[in-house]
Tab-separated table of C-alpha atoms in Angstrom:
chain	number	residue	atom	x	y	z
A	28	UNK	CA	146.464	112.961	109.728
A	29	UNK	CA	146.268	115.287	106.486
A	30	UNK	CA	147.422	112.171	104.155
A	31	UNK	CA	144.389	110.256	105.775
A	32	UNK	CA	141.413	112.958	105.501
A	33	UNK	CA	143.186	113.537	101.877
A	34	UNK	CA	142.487	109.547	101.189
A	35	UNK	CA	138.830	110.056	102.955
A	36	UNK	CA	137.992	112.421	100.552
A	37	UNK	CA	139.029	110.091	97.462
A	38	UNK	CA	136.912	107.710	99.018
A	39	UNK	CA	134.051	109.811	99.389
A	40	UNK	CA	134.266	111.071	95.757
A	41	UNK	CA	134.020	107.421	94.541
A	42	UNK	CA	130.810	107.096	96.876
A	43	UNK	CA	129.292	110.529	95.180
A	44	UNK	CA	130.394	109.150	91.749
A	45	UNK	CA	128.117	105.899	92.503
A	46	UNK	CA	125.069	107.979	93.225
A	47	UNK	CA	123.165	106.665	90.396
A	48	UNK	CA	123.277	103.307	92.708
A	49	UNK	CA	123.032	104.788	96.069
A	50	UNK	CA	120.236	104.755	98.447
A	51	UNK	CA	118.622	108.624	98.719
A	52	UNK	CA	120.220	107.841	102.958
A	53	UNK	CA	123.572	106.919	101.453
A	54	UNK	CA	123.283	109.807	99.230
A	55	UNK	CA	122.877	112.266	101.842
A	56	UNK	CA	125.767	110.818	104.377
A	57	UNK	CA	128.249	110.727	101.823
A	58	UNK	CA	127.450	114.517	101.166
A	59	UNK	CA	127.745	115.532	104.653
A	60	UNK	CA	130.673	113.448	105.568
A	61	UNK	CA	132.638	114.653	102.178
A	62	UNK	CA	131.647	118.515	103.872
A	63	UNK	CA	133.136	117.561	106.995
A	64	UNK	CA	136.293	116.105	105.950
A	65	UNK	CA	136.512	118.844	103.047
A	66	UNK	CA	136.533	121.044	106.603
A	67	UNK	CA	138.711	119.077	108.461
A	68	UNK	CA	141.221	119.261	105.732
A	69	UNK	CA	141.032	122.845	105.380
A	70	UNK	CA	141.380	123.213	109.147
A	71	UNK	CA	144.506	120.645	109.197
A	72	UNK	CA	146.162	122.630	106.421
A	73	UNK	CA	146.117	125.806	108.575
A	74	UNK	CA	145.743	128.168	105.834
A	75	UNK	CA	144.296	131.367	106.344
A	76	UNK	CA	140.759	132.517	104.780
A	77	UNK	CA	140.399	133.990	101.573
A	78	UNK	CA	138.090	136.106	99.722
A	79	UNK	CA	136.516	133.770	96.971
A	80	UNK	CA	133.804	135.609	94.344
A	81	UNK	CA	132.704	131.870	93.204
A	82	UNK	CA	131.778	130.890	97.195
A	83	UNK	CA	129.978	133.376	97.105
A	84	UNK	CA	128.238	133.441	94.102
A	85	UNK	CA	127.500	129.633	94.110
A	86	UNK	CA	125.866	130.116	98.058
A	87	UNK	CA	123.590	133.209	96.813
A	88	UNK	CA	120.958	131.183	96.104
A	89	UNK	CA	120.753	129.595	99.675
A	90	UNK	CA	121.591	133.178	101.289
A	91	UNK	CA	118.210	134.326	99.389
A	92	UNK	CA	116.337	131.537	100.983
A	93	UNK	CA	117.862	132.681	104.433
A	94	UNK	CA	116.901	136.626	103.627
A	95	UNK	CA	113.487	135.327	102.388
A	96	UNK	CA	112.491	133.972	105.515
A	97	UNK	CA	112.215	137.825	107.136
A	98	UNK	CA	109.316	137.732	104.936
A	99	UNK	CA	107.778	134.589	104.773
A	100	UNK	CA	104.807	133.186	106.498
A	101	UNK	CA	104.658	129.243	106.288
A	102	UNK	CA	107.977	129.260	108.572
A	103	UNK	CA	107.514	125.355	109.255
A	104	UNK	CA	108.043	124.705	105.569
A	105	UNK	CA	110.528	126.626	104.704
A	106	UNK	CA	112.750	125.193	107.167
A	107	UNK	CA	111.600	121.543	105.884
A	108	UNK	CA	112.749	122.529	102.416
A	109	UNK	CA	115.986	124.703	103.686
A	110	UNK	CA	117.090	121.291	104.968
A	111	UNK	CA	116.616	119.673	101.901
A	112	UNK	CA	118.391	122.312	99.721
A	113	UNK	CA	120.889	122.595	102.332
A	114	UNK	CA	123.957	121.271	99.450
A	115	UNK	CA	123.291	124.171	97.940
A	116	UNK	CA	124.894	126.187	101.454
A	117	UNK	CA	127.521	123.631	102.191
A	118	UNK	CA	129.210	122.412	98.813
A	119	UNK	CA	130.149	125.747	97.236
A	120	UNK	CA	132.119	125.982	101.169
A	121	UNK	CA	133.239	121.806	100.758
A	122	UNK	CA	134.840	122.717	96.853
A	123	UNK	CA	136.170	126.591	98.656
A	124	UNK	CA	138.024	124.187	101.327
A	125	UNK	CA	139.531	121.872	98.661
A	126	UNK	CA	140.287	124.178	96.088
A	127	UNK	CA	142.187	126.156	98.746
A	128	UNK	CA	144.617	122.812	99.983
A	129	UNK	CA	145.166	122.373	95.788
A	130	UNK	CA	143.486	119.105	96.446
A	131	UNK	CA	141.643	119.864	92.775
A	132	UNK	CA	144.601	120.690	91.282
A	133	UNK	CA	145.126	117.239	89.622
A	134	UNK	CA	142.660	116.385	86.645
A	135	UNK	CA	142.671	112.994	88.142
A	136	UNK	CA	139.945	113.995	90.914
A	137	UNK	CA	137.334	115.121	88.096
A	138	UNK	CA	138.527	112.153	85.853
A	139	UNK	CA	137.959	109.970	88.866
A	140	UNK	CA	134.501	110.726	89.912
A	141	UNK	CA	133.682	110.702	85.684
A	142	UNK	CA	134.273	107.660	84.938
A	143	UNK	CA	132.678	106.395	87.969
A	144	UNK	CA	129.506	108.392	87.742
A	145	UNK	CA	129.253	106.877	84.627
A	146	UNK	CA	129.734	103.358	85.272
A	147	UNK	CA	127.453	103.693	87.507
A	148	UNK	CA	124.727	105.163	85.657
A	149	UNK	CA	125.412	102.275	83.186
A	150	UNK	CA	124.790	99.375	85.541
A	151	UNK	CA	121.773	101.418	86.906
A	152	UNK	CA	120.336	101.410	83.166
A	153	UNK	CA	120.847	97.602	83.298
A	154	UNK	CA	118.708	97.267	86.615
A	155	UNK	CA	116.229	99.629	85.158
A	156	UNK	CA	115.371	97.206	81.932
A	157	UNK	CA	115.533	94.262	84.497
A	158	UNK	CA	112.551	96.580	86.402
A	159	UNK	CA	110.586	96.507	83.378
A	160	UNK	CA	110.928	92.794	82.405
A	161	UNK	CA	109.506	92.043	86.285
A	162	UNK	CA	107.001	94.759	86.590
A	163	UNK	CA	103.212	94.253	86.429
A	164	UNK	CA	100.289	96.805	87.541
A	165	UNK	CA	96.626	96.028	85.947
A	166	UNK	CA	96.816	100.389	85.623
A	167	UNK	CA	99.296	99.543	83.359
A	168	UNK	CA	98.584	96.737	80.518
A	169	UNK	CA	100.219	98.598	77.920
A	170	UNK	CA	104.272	99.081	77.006
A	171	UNK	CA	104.308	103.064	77.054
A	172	UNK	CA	105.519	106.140	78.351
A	173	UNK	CA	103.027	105.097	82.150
A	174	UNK	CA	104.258	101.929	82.223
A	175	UNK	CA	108.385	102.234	81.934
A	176	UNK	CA	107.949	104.964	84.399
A	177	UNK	CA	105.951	103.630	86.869
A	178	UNK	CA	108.267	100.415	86.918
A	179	UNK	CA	111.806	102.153	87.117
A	180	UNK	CA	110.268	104.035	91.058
A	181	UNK	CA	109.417	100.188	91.586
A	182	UNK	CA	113.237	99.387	92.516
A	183	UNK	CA	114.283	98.494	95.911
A	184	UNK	CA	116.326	101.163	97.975
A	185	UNK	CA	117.315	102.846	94.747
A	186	UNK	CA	113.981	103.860	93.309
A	187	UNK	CA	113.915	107.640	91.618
A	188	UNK	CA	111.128	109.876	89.968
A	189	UNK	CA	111.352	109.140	86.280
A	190	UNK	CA	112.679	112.808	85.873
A	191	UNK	CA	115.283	111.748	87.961
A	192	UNK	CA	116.370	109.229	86.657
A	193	UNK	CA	116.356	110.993	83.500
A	194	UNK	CA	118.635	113.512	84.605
A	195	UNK	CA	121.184	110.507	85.653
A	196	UNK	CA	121.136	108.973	82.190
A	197	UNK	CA	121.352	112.454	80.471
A	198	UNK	CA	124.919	113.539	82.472
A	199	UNK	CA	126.244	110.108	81.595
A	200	UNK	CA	125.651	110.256	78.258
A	201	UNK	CA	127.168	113.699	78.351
A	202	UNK	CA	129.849	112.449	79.546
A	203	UNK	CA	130.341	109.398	77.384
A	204	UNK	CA	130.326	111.492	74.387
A	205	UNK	CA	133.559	113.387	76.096
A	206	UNK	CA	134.745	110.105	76.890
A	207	UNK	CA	134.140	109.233	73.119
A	208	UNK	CA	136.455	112.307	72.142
A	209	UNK	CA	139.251	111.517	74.506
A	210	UNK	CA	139.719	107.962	74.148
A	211	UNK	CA	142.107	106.633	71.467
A	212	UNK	CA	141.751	102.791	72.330
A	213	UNK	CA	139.061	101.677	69.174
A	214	UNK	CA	137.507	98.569	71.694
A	215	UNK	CA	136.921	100.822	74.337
A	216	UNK	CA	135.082	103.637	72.059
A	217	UNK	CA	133.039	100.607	70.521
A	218	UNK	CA	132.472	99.434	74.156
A	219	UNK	CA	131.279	103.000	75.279
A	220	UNK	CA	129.186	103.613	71.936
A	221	UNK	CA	127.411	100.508	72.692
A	222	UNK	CA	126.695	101.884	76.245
A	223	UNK	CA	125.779	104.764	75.518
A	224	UNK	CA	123.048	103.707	72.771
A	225	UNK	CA	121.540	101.806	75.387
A	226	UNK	CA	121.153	104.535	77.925
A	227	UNK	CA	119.869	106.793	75.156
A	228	UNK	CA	117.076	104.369	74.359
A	229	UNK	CA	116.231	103.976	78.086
A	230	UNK	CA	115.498	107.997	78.229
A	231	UNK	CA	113.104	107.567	75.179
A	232	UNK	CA	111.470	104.957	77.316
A	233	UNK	CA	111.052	107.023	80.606
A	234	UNK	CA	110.181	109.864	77.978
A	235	UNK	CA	110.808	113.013	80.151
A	236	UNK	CA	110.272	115.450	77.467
A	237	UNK	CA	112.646	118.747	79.346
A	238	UNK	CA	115.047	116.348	79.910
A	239	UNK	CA	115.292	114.806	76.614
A	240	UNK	CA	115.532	118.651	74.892
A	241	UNK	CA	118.072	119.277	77.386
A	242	UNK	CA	120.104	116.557	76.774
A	243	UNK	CA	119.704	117.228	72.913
A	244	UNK	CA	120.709	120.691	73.357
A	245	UNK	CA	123.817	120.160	75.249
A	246	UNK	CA	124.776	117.349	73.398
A	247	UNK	CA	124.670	119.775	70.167
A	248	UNK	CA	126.961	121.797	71.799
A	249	UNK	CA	129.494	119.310	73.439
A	250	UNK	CA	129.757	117.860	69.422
A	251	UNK	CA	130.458	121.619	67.856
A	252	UNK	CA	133.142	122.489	70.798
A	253	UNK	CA	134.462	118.769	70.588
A	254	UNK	CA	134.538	118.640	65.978
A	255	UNK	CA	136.486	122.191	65.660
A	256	UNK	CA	139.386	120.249	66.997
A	257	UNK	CA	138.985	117.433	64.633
A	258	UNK	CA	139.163	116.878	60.784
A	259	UNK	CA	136.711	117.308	58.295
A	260	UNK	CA	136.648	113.679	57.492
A	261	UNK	CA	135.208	112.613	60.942
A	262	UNK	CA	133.446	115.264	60.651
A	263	UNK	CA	131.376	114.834	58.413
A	264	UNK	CA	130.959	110.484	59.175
A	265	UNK	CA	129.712	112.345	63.125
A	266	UNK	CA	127.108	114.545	61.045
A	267	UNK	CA	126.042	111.720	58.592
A	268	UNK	CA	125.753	109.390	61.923
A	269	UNK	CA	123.881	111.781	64.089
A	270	UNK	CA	121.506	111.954	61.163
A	271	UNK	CA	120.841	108.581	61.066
A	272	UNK	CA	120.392	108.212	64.782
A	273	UNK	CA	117.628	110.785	64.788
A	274	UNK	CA	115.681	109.905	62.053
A	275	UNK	CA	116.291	106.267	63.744
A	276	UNK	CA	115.141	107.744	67.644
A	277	UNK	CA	112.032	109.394	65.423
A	278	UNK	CA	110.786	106.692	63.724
A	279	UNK	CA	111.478	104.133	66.708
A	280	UNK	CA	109.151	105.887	69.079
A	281	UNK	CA	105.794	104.409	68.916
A	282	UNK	CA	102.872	107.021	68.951
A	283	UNK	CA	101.580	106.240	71.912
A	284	UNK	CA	104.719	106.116	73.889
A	285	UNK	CA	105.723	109.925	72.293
A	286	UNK	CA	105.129	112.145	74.893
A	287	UNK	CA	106.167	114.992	72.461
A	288	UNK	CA	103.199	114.237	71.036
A	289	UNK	CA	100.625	116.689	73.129
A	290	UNK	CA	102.748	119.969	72.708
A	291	UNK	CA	101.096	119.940	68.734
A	292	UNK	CA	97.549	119.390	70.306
A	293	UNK	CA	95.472	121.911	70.500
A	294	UNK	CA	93.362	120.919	73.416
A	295	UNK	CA	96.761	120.780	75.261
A	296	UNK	CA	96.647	124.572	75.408
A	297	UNK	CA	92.714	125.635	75.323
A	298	UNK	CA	90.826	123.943	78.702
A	299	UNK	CA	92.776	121.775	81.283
A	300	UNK	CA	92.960	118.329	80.386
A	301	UNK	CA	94.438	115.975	83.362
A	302	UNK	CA	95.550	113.042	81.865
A	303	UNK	CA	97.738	115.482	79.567
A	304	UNK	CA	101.026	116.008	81.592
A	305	UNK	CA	101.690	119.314	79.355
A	306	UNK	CA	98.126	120.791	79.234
A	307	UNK	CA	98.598	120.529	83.595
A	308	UNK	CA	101.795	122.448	82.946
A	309	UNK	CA	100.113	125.124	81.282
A	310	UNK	CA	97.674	125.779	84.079
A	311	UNK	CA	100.423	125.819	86.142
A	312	UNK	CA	102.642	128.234	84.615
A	313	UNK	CA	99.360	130.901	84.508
A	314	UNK	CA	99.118	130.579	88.289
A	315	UNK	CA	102.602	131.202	88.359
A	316	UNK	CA	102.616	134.419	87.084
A	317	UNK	CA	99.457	135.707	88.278
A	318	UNK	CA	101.002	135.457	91.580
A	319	UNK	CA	104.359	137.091	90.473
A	320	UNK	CA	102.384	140.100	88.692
A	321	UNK	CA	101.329	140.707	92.464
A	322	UNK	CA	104.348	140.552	94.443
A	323	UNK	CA	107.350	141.258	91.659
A	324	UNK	CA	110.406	142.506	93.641
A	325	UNK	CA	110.752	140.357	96.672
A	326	UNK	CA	107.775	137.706	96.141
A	327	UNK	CA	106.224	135.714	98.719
A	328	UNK	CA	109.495	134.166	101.122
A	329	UNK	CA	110.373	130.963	100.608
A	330	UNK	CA	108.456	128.891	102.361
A	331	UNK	CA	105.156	129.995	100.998
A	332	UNK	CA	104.777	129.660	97.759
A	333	UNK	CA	103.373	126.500	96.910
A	334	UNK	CA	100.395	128.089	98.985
A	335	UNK	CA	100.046	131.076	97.206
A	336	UNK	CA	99.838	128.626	94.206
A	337	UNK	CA	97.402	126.527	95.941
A	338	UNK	CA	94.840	129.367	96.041
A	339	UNK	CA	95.356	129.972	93.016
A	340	UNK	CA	94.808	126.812	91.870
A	341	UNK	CA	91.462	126.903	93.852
A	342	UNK	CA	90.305	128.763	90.973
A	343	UNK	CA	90.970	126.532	88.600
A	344	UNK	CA	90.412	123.088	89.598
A	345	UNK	CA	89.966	120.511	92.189
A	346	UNK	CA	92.330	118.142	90.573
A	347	UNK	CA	95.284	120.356	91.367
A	348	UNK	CA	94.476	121.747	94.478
A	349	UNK	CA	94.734	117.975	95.293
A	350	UNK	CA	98.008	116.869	93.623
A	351	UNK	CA	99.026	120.097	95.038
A	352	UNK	CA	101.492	121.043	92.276
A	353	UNK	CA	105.232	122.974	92.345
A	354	UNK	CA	105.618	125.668	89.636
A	355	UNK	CA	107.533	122.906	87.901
A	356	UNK	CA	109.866	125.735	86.822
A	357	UNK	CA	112.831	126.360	88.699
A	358	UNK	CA	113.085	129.869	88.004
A	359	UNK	CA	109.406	130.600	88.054
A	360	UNK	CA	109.970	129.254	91.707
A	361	UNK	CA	113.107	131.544	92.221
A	362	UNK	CA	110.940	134.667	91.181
A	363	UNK	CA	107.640	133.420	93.066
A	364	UNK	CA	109.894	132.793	96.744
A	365	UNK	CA	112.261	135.803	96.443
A	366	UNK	CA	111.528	138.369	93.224
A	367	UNK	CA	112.943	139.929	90.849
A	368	UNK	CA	115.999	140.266	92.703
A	369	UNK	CA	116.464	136.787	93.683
A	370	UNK	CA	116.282	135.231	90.064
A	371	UNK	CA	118.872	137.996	89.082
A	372	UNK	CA	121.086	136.426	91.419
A	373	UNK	CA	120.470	133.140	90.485
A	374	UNK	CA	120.581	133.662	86.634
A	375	UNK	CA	123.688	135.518	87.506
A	376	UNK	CA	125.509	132.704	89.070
A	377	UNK	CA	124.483	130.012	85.754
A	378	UNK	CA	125.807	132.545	83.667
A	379	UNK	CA	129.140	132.999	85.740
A	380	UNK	CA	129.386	129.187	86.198
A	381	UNK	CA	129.243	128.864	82.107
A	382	UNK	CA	131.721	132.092	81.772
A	383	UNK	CA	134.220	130.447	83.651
A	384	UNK	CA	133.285	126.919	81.754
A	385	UNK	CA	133.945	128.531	78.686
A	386	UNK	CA	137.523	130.431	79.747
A	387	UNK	CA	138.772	127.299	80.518
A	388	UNK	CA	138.001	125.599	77.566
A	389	UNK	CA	135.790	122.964	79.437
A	390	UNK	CA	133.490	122.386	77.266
A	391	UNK	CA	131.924	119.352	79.140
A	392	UNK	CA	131.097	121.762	82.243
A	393	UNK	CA	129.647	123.835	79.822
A	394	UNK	CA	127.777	121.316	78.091
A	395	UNK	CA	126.333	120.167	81.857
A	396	UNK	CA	125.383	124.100	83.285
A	397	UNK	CA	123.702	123.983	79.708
A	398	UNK	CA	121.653	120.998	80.594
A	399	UNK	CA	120.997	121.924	83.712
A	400	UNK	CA	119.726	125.503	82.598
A	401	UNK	CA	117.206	123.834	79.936
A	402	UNK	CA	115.694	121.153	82.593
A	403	UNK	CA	115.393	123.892	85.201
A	404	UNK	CA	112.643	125.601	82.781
A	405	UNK	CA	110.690	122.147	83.213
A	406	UNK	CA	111.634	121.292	86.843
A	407	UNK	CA	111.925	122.400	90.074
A	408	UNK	CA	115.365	120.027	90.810
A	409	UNK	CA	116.714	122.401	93.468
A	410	UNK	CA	113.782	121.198	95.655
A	411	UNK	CA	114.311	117.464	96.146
A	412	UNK	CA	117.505	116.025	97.487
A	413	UNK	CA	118.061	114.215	94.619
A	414	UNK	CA	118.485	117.438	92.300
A	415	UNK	CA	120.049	119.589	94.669
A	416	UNK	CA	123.233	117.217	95.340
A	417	UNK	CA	123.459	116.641	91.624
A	418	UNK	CA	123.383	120.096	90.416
A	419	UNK	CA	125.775	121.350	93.087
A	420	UNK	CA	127.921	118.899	92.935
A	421	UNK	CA	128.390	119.071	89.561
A	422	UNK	CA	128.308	122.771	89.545
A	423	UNK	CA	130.874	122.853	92.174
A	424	UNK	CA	133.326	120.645	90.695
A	425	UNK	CA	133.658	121.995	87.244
A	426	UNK	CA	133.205	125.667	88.510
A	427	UNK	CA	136.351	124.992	91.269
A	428	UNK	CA	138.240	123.389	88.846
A	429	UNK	CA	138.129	125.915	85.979
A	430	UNK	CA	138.859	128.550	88.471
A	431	UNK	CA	142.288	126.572	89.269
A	432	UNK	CA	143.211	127.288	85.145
């Protein structure tokens, strides 16, 4: 019995590691099911309960929720989105479970769902160019930023926000440049290069300007963990070739596909301008913390602060009272739902999750909590399904792991 929920759970990791593929419905079965045999194995191994400062750290964020709904007042959707962060309560327990039957204690598990999650997110790029050869919308007659990311939601069963899909492409490149490092076989590192340059390109299409300096930022950091353990030769060809590819990325993007574009315009920060994704960002961000200035140490509960920012947004324009706009800033969030004391706890567990990272010499885990920290300034990814299972899972794995050395 043991041997076969053991085998179930390999299974299930293969499933999670094709999530780039995956239907959202898929997607959320696999997660529950790799819970409930992550339980059942823990239950079949009879051990006995342990205290574990990482469960518990890597829940606190979901307990907050819980606490915040004492508090809160829009009770029907906080329970909507409690369901939908619900990963965030349930996989730090799933990894506790595993990690205490030694079922992570072979590399092969992480290397597993790796290489996987990155095939995957390969062949999705591939069905994401097909998207744009077959896409056509009159909104759209021009090849820019609008149009590539209106035609990768087109796909069937697969579809994801561009964001989304961004944050897909930027873990497996991430994890292709650790696959780079590790691999001695000269075809395959040509093969993966090759990959990996396409995928790259693909997130300058979908232009998702967090996600791109996230990626950029954690990729800096995988390369300066990854050269101090190689010569000064190579080097000095990875400095001379990163060079090259930037100036190349620069002067590739055409001006009106550069979405980077409207942070150096002035109108982008003076009056509200809706057709300028950064300039609606703005506005946001000062609702945000006029809000927080009036309810600092516990904020509003959970499930009511998109309408505090609502009526805010009342006051600034019809436009985004309609489109009814998230902080799109995952701690700004944190701060507006639970305080001051609930982004201390959450800022708390990132920084133990990247202490931990960092102990064990991981320095893709570290890379990936980097990543995530940067897009969570941008995006509020721990309040769509999507985000949630990635981030945990991800969080979980590496965190578990580490722990284990």
């Amino acid at each position: 019995m043991k041997k076969f929920i053991s085998n179930s759970i390999k299974v299930n990791i293969v499933l999670l590691g094709l999530f780039p593929i995956m239907p959202h419905i898929v997607n959320a079965v696999t997660t529950a099911s790799f819970f409930i045999l992550s339980t059942l194995l823990y239950i079949t191994s009879k051990i006995k309960l342990e205290k574990s400062k990482l469960l518990l750290i890597n829940s606190s964020l979901y307990l907050t929720y819980l606490v915040s709904l004492i508090y809160t007042s829009n009770f029907d959707y906080a329970t909507k989105h409690l369901l939908t962060a619900l990963s965030l309560g349930v996989l730090p327990l799933a990894f506790y479970f595993l990690n205490s039957t030694n079922f992570l204690k072979k590399d092969e598990i992480k290397a597993l769902f790796l290489k996987i999650f990155w095939s995957a997110s390969a062949v999705y790029s591939f069905i994401v160019y097909i998207s744009f050869l077959t896409f056509s919308n009159p909104r759209y007659p021009f090849k820019d930023a609008n149009f590539f990311r209106n035609a990768s939601t087109t796909l069937p069963l697969i579809d994801q926000h561009p964001i989304y899909s961004s944050i897909i492409l930027s873990l497996a490149v991430l994890i292709g440049i650790h696959f780079l490092f590790v691999t001695k076989n000269k075809k395959i590192k040509l093969f993966i290069g090759l990959v990996q340059i396409i995928m790259i390109i693909l997130l300058i299409m979908l232009m998702s300007k967090g996600v791109i300096l996230a990626l950029i930022l954690g990729a800096i950091i995988l390369f300066n963990f990854q050269l101090k353990k190689t010569s000064p030769i190579k080097i000095s060809y990875t400095i001379i070739f990163s060079f090259f590819v930037l100036i190349l990325v620069y002067v590739a993007i055409p001006q009106k596909n550069n979405r980077f574009l409207q942070l150096f315009n002035e109108i982008t920060y003076s009056n509200l301008n809706e057709n300028n994704s950064t300039s609606i960002r703005m506005n946001i961000y000062k609702c945000a913390w006029e809000k927080i200035k009036k309810a600092p140490l516990l904020g509003y509960g959970f499930g009511d602060v998109k309408d505090e920012l609502v009526l805010c947004y009342k006051s600034k324009s019809p436009f985004m009272v309609k489109n009814l706009y998230n902080s799109h800033n995952q701690y700004l969030s944190v701060f507006l739902g639970m305080g001051i004391l609930g982004l201390i706890i959450f800022l708390y567990m990132l920084f133990y999750n990247l202490r931990i990272a960092l102990l064990a010499s991981d320095y893709l885990g570290f890379s990936i909590i980097i990543l995530f920290c940067v897009i969570l300034f941008f995006e509020n990814i721990l309040e769509r399904q999507t985000g949630v299972i990635l981030f945990t899972f991800f969080i979980n794995l590496f965190g578990h792991i580490n722990l284990k050395k």
